């Protein structure tokens, strides 16, 4: 990282602001002393021009459509690696050697079971509870079950909490699903790989043998890789902010899951699939394109647009290929949803409104179709996103805890409410 100074003119005064340059990507102006020097805050709702931290984990070039985990292009990781290798890379900064990978897989695998009392915890939920509601509650509740890994000042405890969450998230996600359909929970089977084990916990029943389809397991594993981290997005920033107060890691990740649930973020894959179902047939696409362009209509094309990508989302390309592989494996030749999706994509990519605003399909546009074909109900889509993103949240949280310059996050505001006024007793109001 290199440093230089930039000069800013504020109310006729020249202020020197240190400029910090990263390895790649835009440099930043360090405004940490701006208030002390000028009495002014900066104003940036949605943080569109604000870097909240230094990070070595993920890099996105939204204009070029590039996504790197620890410097490695997402396309290469998705093509050649598996999800646990990506987890190792995100957490430790380097690709593992064969021995490190075997050790990591073993450590994750030894933590897949959840405390047996968690089973009873589930009984308190309505059967029709949204599985994201269950995930927020259950992951937060892990801090009530694993007291021995909540001391964030202890490196070993931080590591154990990380392993626990990566390992238990599939178990909890599968339990949430099984509970919603009234089937018994299926315990993890540790001789299976991470994703086959998850498929088994979701789709096996105790009365029959279950063998995960390797094409589907590989596809889902790739989906997990694509979702594993994405820089300082809303849920990751939520995890960092929650963690900045010293909250325990389980509570921080539960906060991230809550944030992810929103339709503008992780809930978009569920919303995109619902939208495709609502459109129903290609002839109706123009009607929906018109709605999306109408300023007086709140409707947006779900699965299109991104805060950072102003080009094709690189994850969407891999996702589209994965979708076709899954549908071919399952022998689904004529999926009306896919027909609508393919045509919608073509129309939107040529439409002046979408071209001008640089609204390209994002990962969620295709992931819903793939997950549906695999047998997951729409309500589980965001849960799968949360499962995959857990490692990213943990990696970012750990990076923050280890950063000596870390402080509690405390944004300021532009106050536009009433100025100071005197209290009026109730009998004199009106
Ligand atoms: N359909 C129609 N118009 C859109 C869309 C869309 N999907 N997305 C943005 N716009 C328009 C928006 O109306 C605005 O127009 P104008 O400048 O005339 O007011 C302009 O494009 C810029 O939109 P914005 O809301 O200021 O952009 P943003 O960067 O704040 O929003 C977004 C990014 C992802 C929230 C938004 O594009 C969106 O709501 N997309 C649909 C939801 C979606 O697919 N989300 C998944 C994101 S990828 C998964 C993840 O990382 O979580």
Coordinates of C-alpha atoms and ligand atoms in Angstrom, one line a residue:
X1 CA 0.0 0.0 0.0
X2 CA 1.4 3.4 -0.8
X3 CA 0.5 6.9 0.6
X4 CA 0.4 10.4 -0.9
X5 CA -1.6 13.5 -0.1
X6 CA -4.6 15.1 -1.9
X7 CA -5.7 18.7 -1.3
X8 CA -9.3 19.5 -0.7
X9 CA -10.7 23.0 -0.6
X10 CA -13.3 23.3 2.1
X11 CA -15.0 26.7 2.7
X12 CA -11.9 28.4 1.2
X13 CA -9.4 26.4 3.4
X14 CA -7.0 24.0 1.9
X15 CA -7.1 20.6 3.7
X16 CA -4.4 17.9 3.2
X17 CA -6.0 14.5 3.1
X18 CA -3.8 11.4 3.0
X19 CA -4.5 9.3 -0.1
X20 CA -4.0 5.5 0.3
X21 CA -3.5 3.3 -2.7
X22 CA -4.3 -0.4 -2.7
X23 CA -2.8 -3.1 -4.9
X24 CA -5.5 -2.7 -7.5
X25 CA -8.8 -0.7 -7.7
X26 CA -9.6 2.9 -6.7
X27 CA -7.5 4.7 -4.2
X28 CA -9.1 6.2 -1.1
X29 CA -9.0 9.6 0.6
X30 CA -8.5 9.1 4.3
X31 CA -11.1 11.5 5.8
X32 CA -10.6 10.3 9.4
X33 CA -9.5 13.7 10.5
X34 CA -11.8 15.8 8.3
X35 CA -14.3 16.6 11.1
X36 CA -11.5 17.7 13.5
X37 CA -10.1 19.9 10.8
X38 CA -13.2 21.4 9.3
X39 CA -16.2 20.6 11.6
X40 CA -17.9 18.9 8.6
X41 CA -19.0 15.3 8.2
X42 CA -19.1 13.6 4.8
X43 CA -22.6 12.5 3.5
X44 CA -22.9 9.3 1.5
X45 CA -26.1 7.4 2.0
X46 CA -25.7 3.8 0.9
X47 CA -21.9 4.2 1.1
X48 CA -21.6 4.5 -2.7
X49 CA -18.3 6.4 -2.4
X50 CA -17.1 5.2 0.9
X51 CA -14.5 2.5 1.8
X52 CA -15.2 1.3 5.3
X53 CA -12.1 -0.8 5.8
X54 CA -9.0 -2.2 4.3
X55 CA -9.3 -5.8 3.1
X56 CA -7.2 -8.5 1.5
X57 CA -9.9 -10.9 0.8
X58 CA -12.1 -10.1 -2.3
X59 CA -11.7 -7.8 -5.2
X60 CA -14.4 -6.7 -7.6
X61 CA -13.9 -4.6 -10.7
X62 CA -17.6 -3.8 -11.5
X63 CA -16.8 -2.1 -14.8
X64 CA -14.8 -5.0 -16.2
X65 CA -16.9 -7.7 -14.5
X66 CA -14.0 -9.2 -12.5
X67 CA -14.3 -11.0 -9.2
X68 CA -11.1 -12.3 -7.4
X69 CA -10.9 -14.2 -4.2
X70 CA -7.5 -13.6 -2.7
X71 CA -6.3 -12.7 -6.2
X72 CA -7.7 -15.8 -7.9
X73 CA -10.4 -15.3 -10.6
X74 CA -13.7 -16.7 -9.6
X75 CA -13.9 -18.6 -13.0
X76 CA -10.8 -20.6 -12.2
X77 CA -11.8 -21.4 -8.6
X78 CA -15.3 -22.6 -9.8
X79 CA -13.8 -24.6 -12.6
X80 CA -11.0 -26.4 -10.8
X81 CA -11.6 -26.2 -7.1
X82 CA -14.2 -27.3 -4.6
X83 CA -16.0 -25.2 -2.0
X84 CA -13.9 -26.2 1.0
X85 CA -10.8 -25.3 -0.9
X86 CA -12.4 -21.9 -1.5
X87 CA -13.2 -21.7 2.2
X88 CA -9.6 -22.4 3.1
X89 CA -8.4 -19.7 0.6
X90 CA -10.8 -17.1 1.9
X91 CA -9.9 -17.8 5.6
X92 CA -6.1 -18.3 5.3
X93 CA -5.2 -16.3 2.2
X94 CA -3.6 -19.1 0.2
X95 CA -4.7 -22.2 -1.6
X96 CA -4.1 -25.2 0.6
X97 CA -1.5 -27.9 -0.1
X98 CA -3.0 -31.4 -0.4
X99 CA -2.1 -32.1 3.3
X100 CA -3.6 -28.7 4.4
X101 CA -6.7 -29.4 2.5
X102 CA -7.1 -32.9 4.0
X103 CA -6.6 -31.5 7.4
X104 CA -9.1 -28.7 6.8
X105 CA -11.8 -31.0 5.4
X106 CA -11.3 -33.3 8.4
X107 CA -11.6 -30.3 10.9
X108 CA -14.8 -29.1 9.2
X109 CA -16.2 -32.6 9.0
X110 CA -15.7 -33.2 12.8
X111 CA -18.1 -30.3 13.6
X112 CA -21.0 -31.1 11.4
X113 CA -23.4 -32.3 14.1
X114 CA -25.3 -29.8 16.2
X115 CA -26.0 -30.0 19.9
X116 CA -28.8 -32.5 20.3
X117 CA -30.9 -29.9 22.2
X118 CA -31.0 -27.9 19.0
X119 CA -33.5 -30.5 17.8
X120 CA -35.9 -29.4 20.5
X121 CA -35.3 -25.8 19.7
X122 CA -36.7 -26.4 16.3
X123 CA -40.0 -27.7 17.7
X124 CA -40.9 -24.2 18.9
X125 CA -41.3 -22.9 15.3
X126 CA -44.4 -23.1 13.3
X127 CA -44.1 -25.6 10.4
X128 CA -44.7 -22.8 7.9
X129 CA -42.0 -20.5 9.3
X130 CA -39.8 -19.1 6.6
X131 CA -36.5 -21.1 6.8
X132 CA -34.5 -17.8 6.9
X133 CA -36.4 -16.9 10.1
X134 CA -35.3 -20.2 11.5
X135 CA -31.7 -19.7 10.4
X136 CA -31.5 -16.2 12.0
X137 CA -32.7 -17.7 15.3
X138 CA -30.8 -20.9 15.2
X139 CA -27.4 -19.4 14.3
X140 CA -27.9 -16.7 16.9
X141 CA -28.7 -19.5 19.3
X142 CA -25.4 -21.3 18.7
X143 CA -23.9 -18.8 21.1
X144 CA -26.1 -20.3 23.7
X145 CA -24.9 -23.8 23.0
X146 CA -21.2 -23.3 22.4
X147 CA -19.9 -21.0 25.2
X148 CA -16.4 -22.3 24.8
X149 CA -16.0 -20.5 21.5
X150 CA -17.4 -17.0 22.1
X151 CA -14.3 -15.3 23.5
X152 CA -13.2 -13.2 20.6
X153 CA -9.9 -12.3 22.2
X154 CA -8.8 -15.9 22.1
X155 CA -7.5 -16.9 18.6
X156 CA -8.2 -20.6 19.2
X157 CA -11.8 -19.9 20.2
X158 CA -12.2 -17.7 17.1
X159 CA -10.9 -20.6 14.9
X160 CA -13.2 -23.1 16.6
X161 CA -16.3 -20.9 16.2
X162 CA -15.4 -20.4 12.5
X163 CA -15.1 -24.2 11.9
X164 CA -18.3 -24.7 13.8
X165 CA -20.3 -22.3 11.7
X166 CA -18.9 -23.5 8.3
X167 CA -19.6 -27.1 9.4
X168 CA -23.0 -26.7 11.1
X169 CA -24.6 -24.3 8.6
X170 CA -25.5 -27.1 6.1
X171 CA -26.9 -29.2 9.0
X172 CA -29.1 -26.3 10.3
X173 CA -30.2 -25.4 6.8
X174 CA -31.2 -29.0 6.1
X175 CA -33.0 -29.2 9.4
X176 CA -34.9 -26.0 8.6
X177 CA -36.0 -27.6 5.3
X178 CA -36.9 -31.0 6.8
X179 CA -38.9 -29.4 9.6
X180 CA -40.9 -27.4 7.1
X181 CA -42.0 -30.5 5.2
X182 CA -42.6 -32.6 8.3
X183 CA -39.8 -35.1 7.7
X184 CA -37.3 -36.4 10.3
X185 CA -33.9 -34.7 10.5
X186 CA -31.2 -36.6 8.7
X187 CA -27.9 -36.6 10.6
X188 CA -24.7 -35.7 8.8
X189 CA -22.6 -38.5 7.3
X190 CA -19.0 -37.6 7.6
X191 CA -17.6 -39.9 4.9
X192 CA -19.3 -37.7 2.3
X193 CA -18.0 -34.5 0.8
X194 CA -19.5 -31.3 2.1
X195 CA -22.0 -30.8 -0.6
X196 CA -23.1 -34.4 -1.1
X197 CA -23.6 -34.6 2.6
X198 CA -25.8 -31.5 2.5
X199 CA -27.9 -32.9 -0.4
X200 CA -28.3 -36.1 1.6
X201 CA -29.4 -34.2 4.8
X202 CA -32.0 -32.4 2.6
X203 CA -33.3 -35.2 0.4
X204 CA -32.7 -38.5 2.2
X205 CA -35.3 -40.2 4.3
X206 CA -34.4 -42.8 7.0
X207 CA -36.4 -45.6 5.2
X208 CA -34.4 -45.5 1.9
X209 CA -30.8 -45.4 0.7
X210 CA -29.8 -42.1 -0.8
X211 CA -26.9 -41.4 -3.2
X212 CA -26.3 -37.8 -4.2
X213 CA -26.1 -37.3 -7.9
X214 CA -22.5 -36.2 -8.5
X215 CA -23.4 -33.8 -11.3
X216 CA -25.9 -32.0 -9.0
X217 CA -23.5 -32.1 -6.1
X218 CA -20.8 -30.6 -8.2
X219 CA -23.2 -27.9 -9.5
X220 CA -24.3 -27.0 -6.0
X221 CA -20.7 -27.0 -4.8
X222 CA -20.0 -24.5 -7.6
X223 CA -23.0 -22.4 -6.6
X224 CA -21.5 -22.3 -3.1
X225 CA -18.1 -21.1 -4.5
X226 CA -19.8 -18.4 -6.5
X227 CA -21.6 -17.1 -3.4
X228 CA -18.7 -17.5 -0.9
X229 CA -17.7 -13.8 -0.6
X230 CA -18.5 -10.5 -2.3
X231 CA -16.5 -7.8 -0.7
X232 CA -18.2 -5.2 1.6
X233 CA -21.8 -5.9 0.6
X234 CA -24.8 -5.1 2.9
X235 CA -24.7 -8.4 4.9
X236 CA -20.9 -8.4 5.2
X237 CA -20.9 -4.8 6.3
X238 CA -23.6 -5.8 8.8
X239 CA -21.4 -8.6 10.2
X240 CA -18.4 -6.2 10.5
X241 CA -20.5 -3.6 12.2
X242 CA -22.0 -6.1 14.6
X243 CA -18.6 -7.5 15.3
X244 CA -17.0 -4.1 15.8
X245 CA -18.8 -3.9 19.1
X246 CA -17.1 -7.1 20.3
X247 CA -20.3 -9.2 19.9
X248 CA -19.6 -13.0 19.7
X249 CA -19.2 -14.5 16.2
X250 CA -22.5 -16.5 16.2
X251 CA -24.4 -13.3 16.9
X252 CA -22.6 -11.5 14.2
X253 CA -23.3 -14.1 11.6
X254 CA -27.0 -14.2 12.6
X255 CA -27.0 -10.4 12.0
X256 CA -25.6 -11.1 8.5
X257 CA -28.2 -13.7 7.8
X258 CA -31.0 -11.2 8.8
X259 CA -29.6 -8.6 6.4
X260 CA -29.1 -11.1 3.6
X261 CA -32.8 -12.0 3.7
X262 CA -33.9 -8.7 2.0
X263 CA -35.1 -8.9 -1.6
X264 CA -32.5 -6.4 -2.8
X265 CA -29.7 -8.7 -1.5
X266 CA -29.9 -12.4 -0.9
X267 CA -33.7 -12.6 -1.3
X268 CA -33.3 -11.7 -5.0
X269 CA -33.0 -15.3 -6.2
X270 CA -36.3 -16.2 -4.6
X271 CA -37.8 -13.0 -6.0
X272 CA -36.3 -13.6 -9.5
X273 CA -37.9 -17.1 -9.7
X274 CA -41.3 -15.8 -8.5
X275 CA -41.0 -13.1 -11.2
X276 CA -40.3 -15.6 -13.9
X277 CA -43.2 -17.7 -12.7
X278 CA -45.4 -14.7 -12.8
X279 CA -44.4 -13.7 -16.3
X280 CA -45.1 -17.4 -17.2
X281 CA -44.6 -17.2 -21.0
X282 CA -42.3 -15.3 -23.3
X283 CA -45.2 -13.3 -24.9
X284 CA -45.7 -11.5 -21.6
X285 CA -42.1 -10.2 -21.3
X286 CA -42.7 -6.8 -23.0
X287 CA -45.4 -6.1 -20.5
X288 CA -42.9 -6.7 -17.6
X289 CA -40.1 -4.8 -19.3
X290 CA -42.5 -1.8 -19.6
X291 CA -43.4 -2.1 -15.9
X292 CA -39.7 -2.1 -15.0
X293 CA -39.1 1.0 -17.0
X294 CA -42.1 2.9 -15.6
X295 CA -41.0 5.4 -13.0
X296 CA -44.5 5.3 -11.4
X297 CA -44.3 1.5 -10.9
X298 CA -42.1 0.1 -8.1
X299 CA -41.6 -3.1 -10.0
X300 CA -38.0 -4.0 -10.9
X301 CA -36.7 -6.8 -12.9
X302 CA -35.4 -9.1 -10.2
X303 CA -32.0 -10.6 -11.0
X304 CA -31.0 -7.5 -13.0
X305 CA -28.7 -4.8 -11.9
X306 CA -26.0 -4.6 -9.2
X307 CA -24.6 -1.9 -7.0
X308 CA -21.0 -2.7 -8.1
X309 CA -21.2 -4.6 -11.5
X310 CA -21.9 -2.2 -14.3
X311 CA -21.1 -5.1 -16.7
X312 CA -22.1 -8.7 -16.9
X313 CA -21.8 -10.3 -13.4
X314 CA -18.9 -12.9 -13.9
X315 CA -20.8 -15.2 -11.6
X316 CA -23.9 -15.1 -13.8
X317 CA -22.0 -16.5 -16.7
X318 CA -20.8 -19.5 -14.7
X319 CA -24.3 -19.8 -13.2
X320 CA -25.9 -19.9 -16.6
X321 CA -23.6 -22.7 -17.7
X322 CA -24.3 -24.6 -14.5
X323 CA -28.0 -24.2 -15.0
X324 CA -27.8 -25.9 -18.4
X325 CA -25.7 -28.7 -17.0
X326 CA -28.2 -29.4 -14.2
X327 CA -31.2 -29.3 -16.5
X328 CA -29.5 -31.6 -19.0
X329 CA -28.6 -34.1 -16.2
X330 CA -32.2 -34.1 -15.0
X331 CA -33.5 -34.5 -18.5
X332 CA -35.5 -31.2 -18.3
X333 CA -35.6 -30.2 -22.0
X334 CA -38.4 -27.7 -22.1
X335 CA -38.5 -25.7 -18.9
X336 CA -40.9 -22.8 -19.5
X337 CA -39.1 -20.8 -16.8
X338 CA -35.8 -21.2 -18.6
X339 CA -37.5 -20.1 -21.9
X340 CA -38.8 -17.0 -20.2
X341 CA -35.4 -16.4 -18.6
X342 CA -33.4 -16.8 -21.8
X343 CA -35.7 -14.5 -23.8
X344 CA -36.0 -11.9 -21.0
X345 CA -32.2 -11.8 -20.8
X346 CA -31.9 -11.2 -24.6
X347 CA -34.6 -8.5 -24.7
X348 CA -33.2 -6.7 -21.6
X349 CA -29.6 -6.8 -22.9
X350 CA -30.7 -4.9 -26.0
X351 CA -33.2 -2.6 -24.4
X352 CA -32.1 1.1 -24.3
X353 CA -33.2 1.6 -20.7
X354 CA -31.2 -1.4 -19.4
X355 CA -28.2 -0.7 -21.7
X356 CA -28.0 3.0 -20.7
X357 CA -28.3 2.1 -16.9
X358 CA -25.9 -0.8 -17.3
X359 CA -28.3 -3.2 -15.9
X360 CA -27.0 -6.7 -16.6
X361 CA -28.2 -10.1 -15.3
X362 CA -26.7 -10.9 -11.9
X363 CA -26.1 -14.3 -10.3
X364 CA -29.6 -14.5 -8.9
X365 CA -31.1 -14.5 -12.4
X366 CA -30.1 -18.1 -13.0
X367 CA -29.5 -19.6 -9.6
X368 CA -33.2 -19.9 -8.8
X369 CA -33.9 -22.0 -11.9
X370 CA -31.1 -24.3 -11.0
X371 CA -32.0 -24.7 -7.4
X372 CA -35.6 -25.3 -8.3
X373 CA -34.6 -28.1 -10.7
X374 CA -32.6 -29.7 -8.0
X375 CA -35.7 -29.9 -5.8
X376 CA -35.2 -27.0 -3.4
X377 CA -38.4 -24.9 -2.7
X378 CA -38.0 -21.2 -3.3
X379 CA -38.0 -20.4 0.4
X380 CA -34.7 -22.3 0.7
X381 CA -32.9 -20.3 -2.0
X382 CA -31.7 -17.5 0.3
X383 CA -30.8 -20.1 3.0
X384 CA -28.4 -21.7 0.5
X385 CA -26.9 -18.3 -0.2
X386 CA -26.4 -17.8 3.6
X387 CA -24.8 -21.2 3.9
X388 CA -22.3 -20.4 1.2
X389 CA -21.7 -16.8 2.3
X390 CA -20.9 -17.8 5.9
X391 CA -17.3 -18.4 5.1
X392 CA -17.0 -14.9 3.6
X393 CA -18.7 -13.3 6.6
X394 CA -16.4 -15.2 8.9
X395 CA -13.2 -14.3 6.9
X396 CA -14.2 -10.7 6.9
X397 CA -15.1 -10.7 10.6
X398 CA -11.8 -12.4 11.5
X399 CA -9.9 -9.9 9.4
X400 CA -11.6 -7.0 11.2
X401 CA -10.9 -8.5 14.7
X402 CA -7.2 -8.9 13.8
X403 CA -6.9 -5.4 12.4
X404 CA -5.1 -3.3 15.1
X405 CA -6.8 -0.1 13.7
X406 CA -10.3 -1.6 14.3
X407 CA -12.8 0.5 16.2
X408 CA -16.5 0.2 16.9
X409 CA -18.4 1.3 13.8
X410 CA -20.3 4.5 14.5
X411 CA -21.5 6.5 11.5
X412 CA -22.7 10.1 12.0
X413 CA -25.8 11.8 10.4
X414 CA -27.1 14.9 8.9
X415 CA -29.8 15.9 11.5
X416 CA -32.9 17.4 9.8
X417 CA -35.4 17.1 12.7
X418 CA -36.7 19.9 14.9
X419 CA -34.1 22.1 16.6
X420 CA -34.2 22.2 20.4
X421 CA -37.6 23.0 21.9
X422 CA -39.3 23.1 25.3
X423 CA -41.5 20.3 26.6
X424 CA -45.2 21.2 26.7
X425 CA -47.4 19.5 29.3
X426 CA -50.2 17.4 27.8
X427 CA -53.0 19.6 29.1
X428 CA -51.5 22.6 27.2
X429 CA -51.0 20.9 23.9
X430 CA -53.4 21.2 21.0
Ligands
LIG1 N1 -35.1 -3.1 -12.9 C1 -35.4 -1.9 -13.3 N2 -34.7 -0.8 -13.1 C2 -33.7 -0.9 -12.3 C3 -33.2 -2.2 -11.7 C4 -34.0 -3.3 -12.1 N3 -33.7 -4.5 -11.6 N4 -32.1 -2.0 -11.0 C5 -31.9 -0.7 -11.0 N5 -32.8 0.0 -11.8 C6 -32.8 1.4 -12.1 C7 -33.3 2.2 -11.0 O1 -34.7 2.5 -11.1 C8 -32.5 3.5 -11.1 O2 -33.1 4.3 -12.1 P1 -33.0 5.9 -12.1 O3 -31.6 6.3 -12.1 O4 -33.8 6.3 -13.3 O5 -33.7 6.3 -10.8 C9 -31.1 3.0 -11.7 O6 -31.4 1.8 -12.3 C10 -30.1 2.8 -10.6 O7 -30.7 2.0 -9.6 P2 -30.3 2.1 -8.0 O8 -31.4 1.4 -7.2 O9 -29.9 3.5 -7.7 O10 -29.0 1.2 -8.1 P3 -28.4 0.5 -6.8 O11 -26.9 0.3 -7.2 O12 -28.7 1.2 -5.6 O13 -29.2 -0.9 -6.8 C11 -29.8 -3.2 -6.9 C12 -28.6 -2.2 -7.0 C13 -29.2 -4.6 -7.0 C14 -30.4 -3.0 -5.5 C15 -30.8 -3.0 -7.9 O14 -30.3 -3.1 -9.2 C16 -32.0 -3.9 -7.8 O15 -33.0 -3.6 -7.0 N6 -32.0 -5.1 -8.6 C17 -33.0 -6.1 -8.4 C18 -32.7 -6.9 -7.2 C19 -31.6 -7.9 -7.4 O16 -31.5 -8.6 -8.4 N7 -30.7 -7.9 -6.4 C20 -29.6 -8.9 -6.4 C21 -28.3 -8.3 -6.4 S1 -27.0 -9.5 -6.7 C22 -27.0 -10.4 -5.3 C23 -26.3 -9.8 -4.2 O17 -25.1 -9.4 -4.3 O18 -26.9 -9.8 -3.1

